[in-house]
PDB file of C-alpha atoms in Angstrom:
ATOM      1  CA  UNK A   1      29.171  65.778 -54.672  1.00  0.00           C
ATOM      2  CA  UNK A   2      28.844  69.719 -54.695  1.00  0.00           C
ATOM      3  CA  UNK A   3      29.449  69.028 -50.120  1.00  0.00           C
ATOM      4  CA  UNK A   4      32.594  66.636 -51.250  1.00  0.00           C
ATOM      5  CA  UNK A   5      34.604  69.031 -54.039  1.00  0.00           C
ATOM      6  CA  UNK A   6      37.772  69.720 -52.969  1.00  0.00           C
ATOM      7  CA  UNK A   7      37.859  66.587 -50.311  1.00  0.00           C
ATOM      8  CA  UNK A   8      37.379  63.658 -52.921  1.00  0.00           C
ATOM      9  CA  UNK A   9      40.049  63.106 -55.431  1.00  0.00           C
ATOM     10  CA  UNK A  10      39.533  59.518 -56.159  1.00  0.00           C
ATOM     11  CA  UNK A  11      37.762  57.509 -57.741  1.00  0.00           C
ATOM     12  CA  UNK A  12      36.396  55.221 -55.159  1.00  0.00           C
ATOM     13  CA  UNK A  13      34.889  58.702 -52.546  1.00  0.00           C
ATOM     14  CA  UNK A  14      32.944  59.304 -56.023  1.00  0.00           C
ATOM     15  CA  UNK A  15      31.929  55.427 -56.541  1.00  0.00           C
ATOM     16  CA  UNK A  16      30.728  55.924 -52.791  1.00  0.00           C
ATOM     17  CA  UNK A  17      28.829  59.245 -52.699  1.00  0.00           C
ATOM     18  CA  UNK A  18      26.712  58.054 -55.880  1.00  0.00           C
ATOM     19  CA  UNK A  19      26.193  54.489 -53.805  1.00  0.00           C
ATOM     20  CA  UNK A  20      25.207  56.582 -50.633  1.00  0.00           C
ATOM     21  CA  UNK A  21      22.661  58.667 -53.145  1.00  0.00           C
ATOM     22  CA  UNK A  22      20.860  55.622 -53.965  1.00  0.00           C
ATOM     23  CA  UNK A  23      20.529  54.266 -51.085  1.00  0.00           C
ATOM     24  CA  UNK A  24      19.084  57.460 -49.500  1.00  0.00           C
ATOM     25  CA  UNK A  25      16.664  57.856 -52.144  1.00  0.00           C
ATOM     26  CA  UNK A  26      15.753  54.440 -51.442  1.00  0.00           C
ATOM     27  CA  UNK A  27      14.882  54.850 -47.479  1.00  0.00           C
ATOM     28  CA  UNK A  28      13.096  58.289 -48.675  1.00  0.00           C
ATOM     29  CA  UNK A  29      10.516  55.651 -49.824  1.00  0.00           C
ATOM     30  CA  UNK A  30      10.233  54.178 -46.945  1.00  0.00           C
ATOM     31  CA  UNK A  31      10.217  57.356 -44.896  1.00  0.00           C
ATOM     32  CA  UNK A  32       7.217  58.712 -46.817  1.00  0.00           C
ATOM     33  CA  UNK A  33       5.152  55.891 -47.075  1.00  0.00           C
ATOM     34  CA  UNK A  34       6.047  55.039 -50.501  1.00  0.00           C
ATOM     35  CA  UNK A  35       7.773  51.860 -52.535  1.00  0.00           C
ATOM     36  CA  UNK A  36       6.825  49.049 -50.256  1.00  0.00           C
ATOM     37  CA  UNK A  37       4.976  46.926 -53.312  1.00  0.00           C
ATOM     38  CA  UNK A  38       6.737  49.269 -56.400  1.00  0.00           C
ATOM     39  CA  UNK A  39      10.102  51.029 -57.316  1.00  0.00           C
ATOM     40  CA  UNK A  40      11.905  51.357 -60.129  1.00  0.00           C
ATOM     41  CA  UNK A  41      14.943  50.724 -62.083  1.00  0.00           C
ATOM     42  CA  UNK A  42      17.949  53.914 -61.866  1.00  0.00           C
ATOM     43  CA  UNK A  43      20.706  54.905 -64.217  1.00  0.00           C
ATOM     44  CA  UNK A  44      22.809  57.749 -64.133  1.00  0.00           C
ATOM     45  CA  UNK A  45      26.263  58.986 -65.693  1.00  0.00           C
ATOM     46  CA  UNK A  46      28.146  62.024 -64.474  1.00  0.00           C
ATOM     47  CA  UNK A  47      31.126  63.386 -66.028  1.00  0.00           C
ATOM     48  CA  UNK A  48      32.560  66.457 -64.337  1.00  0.00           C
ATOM     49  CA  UNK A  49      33.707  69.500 -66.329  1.00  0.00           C
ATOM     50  CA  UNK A  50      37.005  70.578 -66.944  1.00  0.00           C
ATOM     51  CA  UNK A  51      38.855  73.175 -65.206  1.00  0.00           C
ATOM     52  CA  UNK A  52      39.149  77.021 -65.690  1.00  0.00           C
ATOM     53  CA  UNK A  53      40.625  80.366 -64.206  1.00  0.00           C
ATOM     54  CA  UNK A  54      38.308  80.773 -61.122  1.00  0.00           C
ATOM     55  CA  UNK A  55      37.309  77.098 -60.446  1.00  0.00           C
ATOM     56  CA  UNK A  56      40.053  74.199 -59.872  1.00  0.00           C
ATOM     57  CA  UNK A  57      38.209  71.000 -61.231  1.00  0.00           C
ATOM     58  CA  UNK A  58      39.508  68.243 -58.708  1.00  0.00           C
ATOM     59  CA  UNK A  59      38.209  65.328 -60.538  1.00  0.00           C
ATOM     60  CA  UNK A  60      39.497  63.754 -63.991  1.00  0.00           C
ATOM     61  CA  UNK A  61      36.599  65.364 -66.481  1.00  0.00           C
ATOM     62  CA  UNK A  62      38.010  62.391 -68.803  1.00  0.00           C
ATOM     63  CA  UNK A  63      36.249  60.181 -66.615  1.00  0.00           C
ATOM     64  CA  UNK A  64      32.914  58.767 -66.912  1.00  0.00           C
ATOM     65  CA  UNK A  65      30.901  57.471 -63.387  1.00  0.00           C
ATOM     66  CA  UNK A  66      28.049  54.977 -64.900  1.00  0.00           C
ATOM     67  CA  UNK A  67      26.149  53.871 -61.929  1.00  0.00           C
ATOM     68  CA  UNK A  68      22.766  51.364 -62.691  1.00  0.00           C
ATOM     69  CA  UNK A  69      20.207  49.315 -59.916  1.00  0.00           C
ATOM     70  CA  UNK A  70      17.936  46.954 -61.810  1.00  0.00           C
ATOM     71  CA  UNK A  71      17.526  46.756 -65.838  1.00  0.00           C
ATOM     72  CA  UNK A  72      17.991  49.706 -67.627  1.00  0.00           C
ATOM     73  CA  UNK A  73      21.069  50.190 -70.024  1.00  0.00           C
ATOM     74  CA  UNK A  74      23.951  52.250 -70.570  1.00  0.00           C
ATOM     75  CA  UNK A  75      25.915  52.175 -74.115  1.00  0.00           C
ATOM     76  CA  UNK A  76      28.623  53.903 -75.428  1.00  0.00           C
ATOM     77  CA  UNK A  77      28.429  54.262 -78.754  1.00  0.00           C
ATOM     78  CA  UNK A  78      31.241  55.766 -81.677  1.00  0.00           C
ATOM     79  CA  UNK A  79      28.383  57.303 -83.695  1.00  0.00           C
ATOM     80  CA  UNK A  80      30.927  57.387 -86.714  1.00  0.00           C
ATOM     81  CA  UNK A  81      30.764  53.342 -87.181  1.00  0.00           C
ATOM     82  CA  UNK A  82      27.610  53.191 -84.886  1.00  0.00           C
ATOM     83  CA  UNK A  83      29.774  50.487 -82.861  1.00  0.00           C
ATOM     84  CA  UNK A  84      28.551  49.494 -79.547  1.00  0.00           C
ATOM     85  CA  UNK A  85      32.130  50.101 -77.291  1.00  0.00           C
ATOM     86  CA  UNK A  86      30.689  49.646 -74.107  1.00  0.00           C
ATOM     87  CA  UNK A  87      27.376  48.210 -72.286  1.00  0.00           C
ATOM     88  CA  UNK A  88      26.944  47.827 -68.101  1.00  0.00           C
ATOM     89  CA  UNK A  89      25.325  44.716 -67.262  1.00  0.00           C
ATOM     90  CA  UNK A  90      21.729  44.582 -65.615  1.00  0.00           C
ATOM     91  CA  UNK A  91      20.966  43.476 -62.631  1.00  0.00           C
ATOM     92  CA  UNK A  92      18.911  39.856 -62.961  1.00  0.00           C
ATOM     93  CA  UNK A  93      17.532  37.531 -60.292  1.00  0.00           C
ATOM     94  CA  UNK A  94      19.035  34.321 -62.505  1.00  0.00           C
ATOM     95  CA  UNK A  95      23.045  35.769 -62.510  1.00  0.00           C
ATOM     96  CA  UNK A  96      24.929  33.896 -60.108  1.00  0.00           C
ATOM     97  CA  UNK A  97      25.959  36.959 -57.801  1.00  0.00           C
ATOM     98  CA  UNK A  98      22.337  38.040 -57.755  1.00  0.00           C
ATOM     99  CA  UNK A  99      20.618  34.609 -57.306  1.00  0.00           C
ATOM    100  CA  UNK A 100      23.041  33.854 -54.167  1.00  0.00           C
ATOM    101  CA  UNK A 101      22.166  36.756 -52.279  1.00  0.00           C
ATOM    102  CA  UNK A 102      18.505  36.273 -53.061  1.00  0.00           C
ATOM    103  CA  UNK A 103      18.437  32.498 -51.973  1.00  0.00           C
ATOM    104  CA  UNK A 104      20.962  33.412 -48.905  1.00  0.00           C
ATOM    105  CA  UNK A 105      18.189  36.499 -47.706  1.00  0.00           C
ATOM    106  CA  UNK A 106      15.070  34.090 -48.448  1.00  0.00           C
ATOM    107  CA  UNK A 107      14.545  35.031 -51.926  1.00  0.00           C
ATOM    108  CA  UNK A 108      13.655  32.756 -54.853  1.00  0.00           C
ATOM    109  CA  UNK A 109      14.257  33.020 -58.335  1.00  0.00           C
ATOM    110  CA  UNK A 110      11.908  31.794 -60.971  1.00  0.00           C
ATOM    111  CA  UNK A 111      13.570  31.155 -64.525  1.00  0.00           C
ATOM    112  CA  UNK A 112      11.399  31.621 -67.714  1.00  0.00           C
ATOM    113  CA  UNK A 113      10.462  28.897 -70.004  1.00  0.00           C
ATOM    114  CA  UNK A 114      13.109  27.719 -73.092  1.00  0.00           C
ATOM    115  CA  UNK A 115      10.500  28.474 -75.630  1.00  0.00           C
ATOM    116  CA  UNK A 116       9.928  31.992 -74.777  1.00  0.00           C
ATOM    117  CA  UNK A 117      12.667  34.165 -75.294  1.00  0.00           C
ATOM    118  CA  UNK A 118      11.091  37.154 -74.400  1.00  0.00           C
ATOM    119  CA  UNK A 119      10.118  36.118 -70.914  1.00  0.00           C
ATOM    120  CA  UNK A 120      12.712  37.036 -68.191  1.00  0.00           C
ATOM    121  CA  UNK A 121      13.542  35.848 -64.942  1.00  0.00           C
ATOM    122  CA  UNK A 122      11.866  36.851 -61.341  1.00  0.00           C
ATOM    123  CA  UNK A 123      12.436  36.913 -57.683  1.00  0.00           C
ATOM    124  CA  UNK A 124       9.688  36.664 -55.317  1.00  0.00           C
ATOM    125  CA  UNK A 125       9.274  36.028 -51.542  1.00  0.00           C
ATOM    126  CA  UNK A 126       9.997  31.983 -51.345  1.00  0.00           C
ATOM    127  CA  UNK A 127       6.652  29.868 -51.513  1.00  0.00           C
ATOM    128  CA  UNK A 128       6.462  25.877 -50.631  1.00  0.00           C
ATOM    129  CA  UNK A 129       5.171  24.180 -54.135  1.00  0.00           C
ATOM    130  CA  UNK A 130       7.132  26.877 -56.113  1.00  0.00           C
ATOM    131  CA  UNK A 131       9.736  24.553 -57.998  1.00  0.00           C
ATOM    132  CA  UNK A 132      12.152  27.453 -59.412  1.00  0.00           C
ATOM    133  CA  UNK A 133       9.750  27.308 -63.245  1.00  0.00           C
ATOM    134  CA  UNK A 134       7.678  30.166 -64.244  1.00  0.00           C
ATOM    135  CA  UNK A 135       4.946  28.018 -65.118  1.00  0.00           C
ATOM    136  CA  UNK A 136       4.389  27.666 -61.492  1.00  0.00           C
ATOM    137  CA  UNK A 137       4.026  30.951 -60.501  1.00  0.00           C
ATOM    138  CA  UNK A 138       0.559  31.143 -59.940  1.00  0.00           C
ATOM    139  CA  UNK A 139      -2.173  34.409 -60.431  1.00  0.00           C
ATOM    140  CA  UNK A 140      -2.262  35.286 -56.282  1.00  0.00           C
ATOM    141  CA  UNK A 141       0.987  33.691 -55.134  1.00  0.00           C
ATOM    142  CA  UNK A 142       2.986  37.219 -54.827  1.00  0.00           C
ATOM    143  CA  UNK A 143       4.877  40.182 -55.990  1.00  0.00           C
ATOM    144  CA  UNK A 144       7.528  38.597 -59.140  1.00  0.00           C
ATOM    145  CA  UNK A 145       9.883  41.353 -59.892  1.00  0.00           C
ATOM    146  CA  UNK A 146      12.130  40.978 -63.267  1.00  0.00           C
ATOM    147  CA  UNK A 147      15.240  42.872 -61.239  1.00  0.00           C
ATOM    148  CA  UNK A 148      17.045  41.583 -58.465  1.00  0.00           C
ATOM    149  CA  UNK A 149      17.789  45.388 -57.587  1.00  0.00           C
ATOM    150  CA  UNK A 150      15.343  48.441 -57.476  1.00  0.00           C
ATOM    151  CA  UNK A 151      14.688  51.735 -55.708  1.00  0.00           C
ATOM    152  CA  UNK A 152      11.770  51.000 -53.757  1.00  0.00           C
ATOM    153  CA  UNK A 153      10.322  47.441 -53.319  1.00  0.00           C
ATOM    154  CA  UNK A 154      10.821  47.772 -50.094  1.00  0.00           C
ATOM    155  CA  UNK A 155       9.116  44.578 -49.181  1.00  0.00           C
ATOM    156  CA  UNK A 156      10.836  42.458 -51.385  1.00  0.00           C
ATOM    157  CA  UNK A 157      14.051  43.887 -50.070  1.00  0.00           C
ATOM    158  CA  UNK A 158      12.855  42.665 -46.351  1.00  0.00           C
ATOM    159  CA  UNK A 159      12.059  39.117 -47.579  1.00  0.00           C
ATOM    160  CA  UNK A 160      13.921  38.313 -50.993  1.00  0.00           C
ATOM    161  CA  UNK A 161      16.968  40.058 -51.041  1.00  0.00           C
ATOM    162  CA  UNK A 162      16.120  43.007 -53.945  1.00  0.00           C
ATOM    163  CA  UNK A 163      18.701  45.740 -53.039  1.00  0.00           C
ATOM    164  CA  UNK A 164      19.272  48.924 -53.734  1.00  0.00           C
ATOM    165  CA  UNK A 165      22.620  48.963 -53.918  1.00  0.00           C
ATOM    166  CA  UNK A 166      24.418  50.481 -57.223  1.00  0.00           C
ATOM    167  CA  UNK A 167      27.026  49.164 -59.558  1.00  0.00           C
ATOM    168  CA  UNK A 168      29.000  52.201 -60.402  1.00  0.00           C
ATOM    169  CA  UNK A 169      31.694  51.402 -63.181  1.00  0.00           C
ATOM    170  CA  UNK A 170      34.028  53.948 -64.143  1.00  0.00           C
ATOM    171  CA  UNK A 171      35.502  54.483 -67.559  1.00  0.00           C
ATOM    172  CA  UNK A 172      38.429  56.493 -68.967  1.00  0.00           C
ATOM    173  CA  UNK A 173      36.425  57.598 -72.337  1.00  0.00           C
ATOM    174  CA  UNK A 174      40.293  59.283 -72.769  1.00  0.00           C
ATOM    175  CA  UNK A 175      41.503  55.844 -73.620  1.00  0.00           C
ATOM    176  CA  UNK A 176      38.391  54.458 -76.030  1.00  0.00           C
ATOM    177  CA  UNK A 177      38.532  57.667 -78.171  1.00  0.00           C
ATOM    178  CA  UNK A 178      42.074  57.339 -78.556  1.00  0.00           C
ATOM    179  CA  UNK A 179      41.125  53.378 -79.874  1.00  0.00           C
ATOM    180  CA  UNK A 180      38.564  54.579 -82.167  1.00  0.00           C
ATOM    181  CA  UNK A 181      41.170  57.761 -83.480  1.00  0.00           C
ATOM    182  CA  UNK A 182      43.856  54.565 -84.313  1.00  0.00           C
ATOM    183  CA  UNK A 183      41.420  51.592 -85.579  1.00  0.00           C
ATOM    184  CA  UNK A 184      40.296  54.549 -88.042  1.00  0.00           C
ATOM    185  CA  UNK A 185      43.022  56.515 -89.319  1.00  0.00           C
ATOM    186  CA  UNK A 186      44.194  53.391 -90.201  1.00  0.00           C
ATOM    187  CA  UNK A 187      41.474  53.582 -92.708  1.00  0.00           C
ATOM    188  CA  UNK A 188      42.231  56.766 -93.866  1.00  0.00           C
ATOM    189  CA  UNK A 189      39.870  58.827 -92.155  1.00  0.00           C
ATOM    190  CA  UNK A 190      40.612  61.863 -90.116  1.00  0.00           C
ATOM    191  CA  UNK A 191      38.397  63.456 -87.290  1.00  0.00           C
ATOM    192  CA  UNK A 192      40.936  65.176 -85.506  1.00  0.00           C
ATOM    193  CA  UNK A 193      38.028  67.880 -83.890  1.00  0.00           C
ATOM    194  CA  UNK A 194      34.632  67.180 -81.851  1.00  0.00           C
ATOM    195  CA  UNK A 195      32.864  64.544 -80.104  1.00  0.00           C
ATOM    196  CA  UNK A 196      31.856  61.454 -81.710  1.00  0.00           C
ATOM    197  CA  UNK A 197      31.119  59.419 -78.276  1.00  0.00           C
ATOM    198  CA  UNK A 198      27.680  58.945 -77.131  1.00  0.00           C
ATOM    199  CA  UNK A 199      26.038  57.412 -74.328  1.00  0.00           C
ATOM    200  CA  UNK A 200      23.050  56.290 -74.602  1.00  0.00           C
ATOM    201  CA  UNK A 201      20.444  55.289 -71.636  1.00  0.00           C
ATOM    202  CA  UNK A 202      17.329  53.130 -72.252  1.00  0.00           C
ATOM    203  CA  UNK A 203      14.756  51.230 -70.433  1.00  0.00           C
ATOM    204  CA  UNK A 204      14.618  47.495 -71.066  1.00  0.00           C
ATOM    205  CA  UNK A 205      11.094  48.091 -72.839  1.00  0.00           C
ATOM    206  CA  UNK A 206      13.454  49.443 -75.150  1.00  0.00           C
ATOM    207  CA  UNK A 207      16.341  46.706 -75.808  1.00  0.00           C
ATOM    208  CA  UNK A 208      14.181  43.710 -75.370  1.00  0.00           C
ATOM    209  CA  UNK A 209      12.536  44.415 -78.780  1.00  0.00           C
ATOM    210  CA  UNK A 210      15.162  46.504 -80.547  1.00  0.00           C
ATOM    211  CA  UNK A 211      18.824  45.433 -80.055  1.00  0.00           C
ATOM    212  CA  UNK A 212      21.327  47.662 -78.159  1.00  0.00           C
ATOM    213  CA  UNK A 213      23.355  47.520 -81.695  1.00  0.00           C
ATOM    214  CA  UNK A 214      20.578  48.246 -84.063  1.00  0.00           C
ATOM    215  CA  UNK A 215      19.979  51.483 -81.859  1.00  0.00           C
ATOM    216  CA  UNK A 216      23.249  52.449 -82.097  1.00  0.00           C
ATOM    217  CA  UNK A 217      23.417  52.271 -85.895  1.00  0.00           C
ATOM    218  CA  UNK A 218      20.008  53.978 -86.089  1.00  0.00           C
ATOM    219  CA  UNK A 219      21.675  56.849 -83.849  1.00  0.00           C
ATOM    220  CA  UNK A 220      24.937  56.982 -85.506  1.00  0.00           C
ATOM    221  CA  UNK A 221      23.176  57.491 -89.030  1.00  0.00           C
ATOM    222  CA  UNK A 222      21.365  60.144 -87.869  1.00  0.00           C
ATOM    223  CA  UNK A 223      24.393  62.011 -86.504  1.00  0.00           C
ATOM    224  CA  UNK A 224      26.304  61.426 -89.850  1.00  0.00           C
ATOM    225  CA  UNK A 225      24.022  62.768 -91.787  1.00  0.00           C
ATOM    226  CA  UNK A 226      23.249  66.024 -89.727  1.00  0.00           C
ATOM    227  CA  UNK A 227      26.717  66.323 -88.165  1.00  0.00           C
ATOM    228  CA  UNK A 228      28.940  69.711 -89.243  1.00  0.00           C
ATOM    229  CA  UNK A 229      31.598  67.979 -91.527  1.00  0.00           C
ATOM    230  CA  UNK A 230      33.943  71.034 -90.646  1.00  0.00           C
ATOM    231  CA  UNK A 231      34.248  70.705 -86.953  1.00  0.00           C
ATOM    232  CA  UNK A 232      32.415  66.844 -86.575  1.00  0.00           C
ATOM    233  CA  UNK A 233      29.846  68.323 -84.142  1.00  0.00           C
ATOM    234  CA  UNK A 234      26.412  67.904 -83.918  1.00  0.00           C
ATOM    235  CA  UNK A 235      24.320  70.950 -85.600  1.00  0.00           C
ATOM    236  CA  UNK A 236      20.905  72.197 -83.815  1.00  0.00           C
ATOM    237  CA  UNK A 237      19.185  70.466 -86.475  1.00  0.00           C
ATOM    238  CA  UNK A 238      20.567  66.918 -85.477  1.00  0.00           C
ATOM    239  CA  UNK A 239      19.387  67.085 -82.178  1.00  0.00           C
ATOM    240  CA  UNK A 240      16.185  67.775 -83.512  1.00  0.00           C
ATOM    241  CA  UNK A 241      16.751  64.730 -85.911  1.00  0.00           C
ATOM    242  CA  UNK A 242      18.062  62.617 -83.423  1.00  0.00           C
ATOM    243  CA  UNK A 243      15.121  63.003 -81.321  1.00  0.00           C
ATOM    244  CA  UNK A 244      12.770  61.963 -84.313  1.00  0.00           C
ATOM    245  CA  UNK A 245      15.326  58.638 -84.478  1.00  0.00           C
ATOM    246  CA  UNK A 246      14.285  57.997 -80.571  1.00  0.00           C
ATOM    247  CA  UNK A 247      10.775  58.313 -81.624  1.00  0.00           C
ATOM    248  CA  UNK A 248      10.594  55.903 -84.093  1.00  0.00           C
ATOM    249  CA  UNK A 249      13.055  53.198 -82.045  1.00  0.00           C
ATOM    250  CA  UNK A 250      11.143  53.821 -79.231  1.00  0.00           C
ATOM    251  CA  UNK A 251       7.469  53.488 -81.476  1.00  0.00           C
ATOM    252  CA  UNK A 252       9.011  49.993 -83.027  1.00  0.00           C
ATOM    253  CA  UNK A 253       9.368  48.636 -79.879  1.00  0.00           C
ATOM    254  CA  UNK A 254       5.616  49.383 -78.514  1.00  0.00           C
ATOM    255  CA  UNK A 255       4.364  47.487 -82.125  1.00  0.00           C
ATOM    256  CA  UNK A 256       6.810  44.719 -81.091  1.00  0.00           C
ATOM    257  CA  UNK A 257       5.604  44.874 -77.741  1.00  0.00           C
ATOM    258  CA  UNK A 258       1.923  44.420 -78.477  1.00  0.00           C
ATOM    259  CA  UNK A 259       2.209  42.236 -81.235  1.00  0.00           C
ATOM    260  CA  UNK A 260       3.688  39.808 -78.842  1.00  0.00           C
ATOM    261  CA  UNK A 261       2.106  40.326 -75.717  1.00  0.00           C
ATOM    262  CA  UNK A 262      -1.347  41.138 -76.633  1.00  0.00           C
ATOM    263  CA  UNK A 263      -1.305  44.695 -76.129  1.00  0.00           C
ATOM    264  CA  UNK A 264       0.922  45.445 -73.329  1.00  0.00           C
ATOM    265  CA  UNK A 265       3.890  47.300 -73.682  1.00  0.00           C
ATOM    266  CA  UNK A 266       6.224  47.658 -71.031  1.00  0.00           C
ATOM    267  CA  UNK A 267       7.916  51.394 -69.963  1.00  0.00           C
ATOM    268  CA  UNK A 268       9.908  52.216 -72.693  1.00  0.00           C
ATOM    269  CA  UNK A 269      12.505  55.836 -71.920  1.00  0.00           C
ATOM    270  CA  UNK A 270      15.480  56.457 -73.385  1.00  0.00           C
ATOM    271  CA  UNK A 271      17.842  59.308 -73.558  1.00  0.00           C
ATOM    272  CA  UNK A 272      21.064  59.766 -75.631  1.00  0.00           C
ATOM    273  CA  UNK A 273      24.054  62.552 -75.075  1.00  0.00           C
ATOM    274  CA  UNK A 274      27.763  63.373 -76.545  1.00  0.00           C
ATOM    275  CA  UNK A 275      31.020  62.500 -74.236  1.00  0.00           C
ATOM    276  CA  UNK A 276      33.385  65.216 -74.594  1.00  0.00           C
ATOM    277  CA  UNK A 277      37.327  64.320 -74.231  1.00  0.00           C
ATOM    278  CA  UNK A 278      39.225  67.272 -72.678  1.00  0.00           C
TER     279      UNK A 278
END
């Protein structure tokens, strides 16, 4: 990006340099030996800053770049009502898009059973006597991913389609604060000053035990009650707060996570930041 300042001005040269990131990082695994049977979910968000006297800013800093490969989350939240305004969409081997490519690149998707919710779908390298249920998958038969795009896999993305290939999705955060500023001061209240977006990124150890919206309400609480009333800002002290709330989210989902899978407990990270509006 730092290479493209001052020759990028849209939109879509920043969509591409963040795709072109990935996808490097992605063959440095390959290059160095690494990723062929693991890899991992990505999920970034870049705002740039605003302008000043001795640097020219030539992208909109009301603009947020959320870019994701395989099943982590982005939210934005309003931590005044702790209302979820915005979520990306993972990448799984049963959506339509995803499954296509997969089957079309010798892929196949395995869907879970009905009577486990928590189970999720897979891709693996195609197998004869593999009928497209879970229950067939047998202990030997191959690599099952729960993504249907990663950084790394590298074998899977020779024989079943996993790519690692971004969705970047850009959002003018100008245009939901202004919605939140009208839905509430027509309830009377007034927060003329600060920053009351969040995003918030988390793994899918996360949000397949604790929903995206109880998080946010869990965040937003915190925030209200450590927030400076004066300026609506967040004090030192609520950061500290904050990160005792992503403890304890993060802490209820490894119980949840053991309880019902007999003691494993899937990566759980998450991370949570203000969104300024210039």
């Amino acid at each position: 990006l730092q290479e493209t300042t001052g020759k990028a001005t849209d939109t879509l040269s920043v969509e591409e340099i963040i795709q072109k990131t990935y996808r490097e990082t992605d063959a440095s695994m390959s290059q160095n030996g690494k990723g062929r049977h693991s890899g991992t979910t990505a999920i970034s968000v870049f705002q740039f800053g605003k302008s000043n006297e001795k640097e020219k800013n030539p992208f909109n800093p009301n603009v947020l770049y959320i870019a994701n490969v395989g099943d982590s989350t982005i939210i934005l939240i309003n931590s005044l009502t702790g209302d979820v305004l915005y979520r990306n969409k993972p990448h799984k081997p049963h959506l339509p898009e995803e499954s296509k490519r997969i089957k079309e690149m010798g892929g196949q998707v395995i869907e879970p059973p009905w009577f486990n919710p928590q189970a999720t779908s897979r891709v693996l390298k195609k197998r004869s006597g593999i009928e497209g249920d879970i229950n067939d998958l047998e202990p030997g038969v191959g690599l099952a991913l729960a993504m249907s795009r990663s950084i790394g896999d590298l074998f899977l993305g020779e024989v079943a389609g996993v790519i690692p290939d971004p969705t970047v999705n850009v959002l003018d955060i100008s245009e939901y604060q202004q919605q939140v500023r009208t839905n509430d001061s027509s309830n009377g209240k007034n927060h003329d000053n600060g920053s009351f977006l969040f995003v918030v990124l988390a793994t899918d150890g996360l949000l397949d035990f604790v929903p995206a919206e109880e998080v946010a309400m869990a965040l937003s609480h915190t925030i209200n009650n450590k927030s400076n009333s004066a300026t609506n800002t967040a004090s030192a002290s609520s950061y500290i707060e904050l990160t005792k709330t992503c403890e304890k989210l993060i802490q209820k989902a490894s119980n949840l996570w053991k309880i019902e899978t007999n003691n494993y407990r899937d990566d759980i990270t998450m991370a949570v930041h203000p969104v300024f509006v210039e």
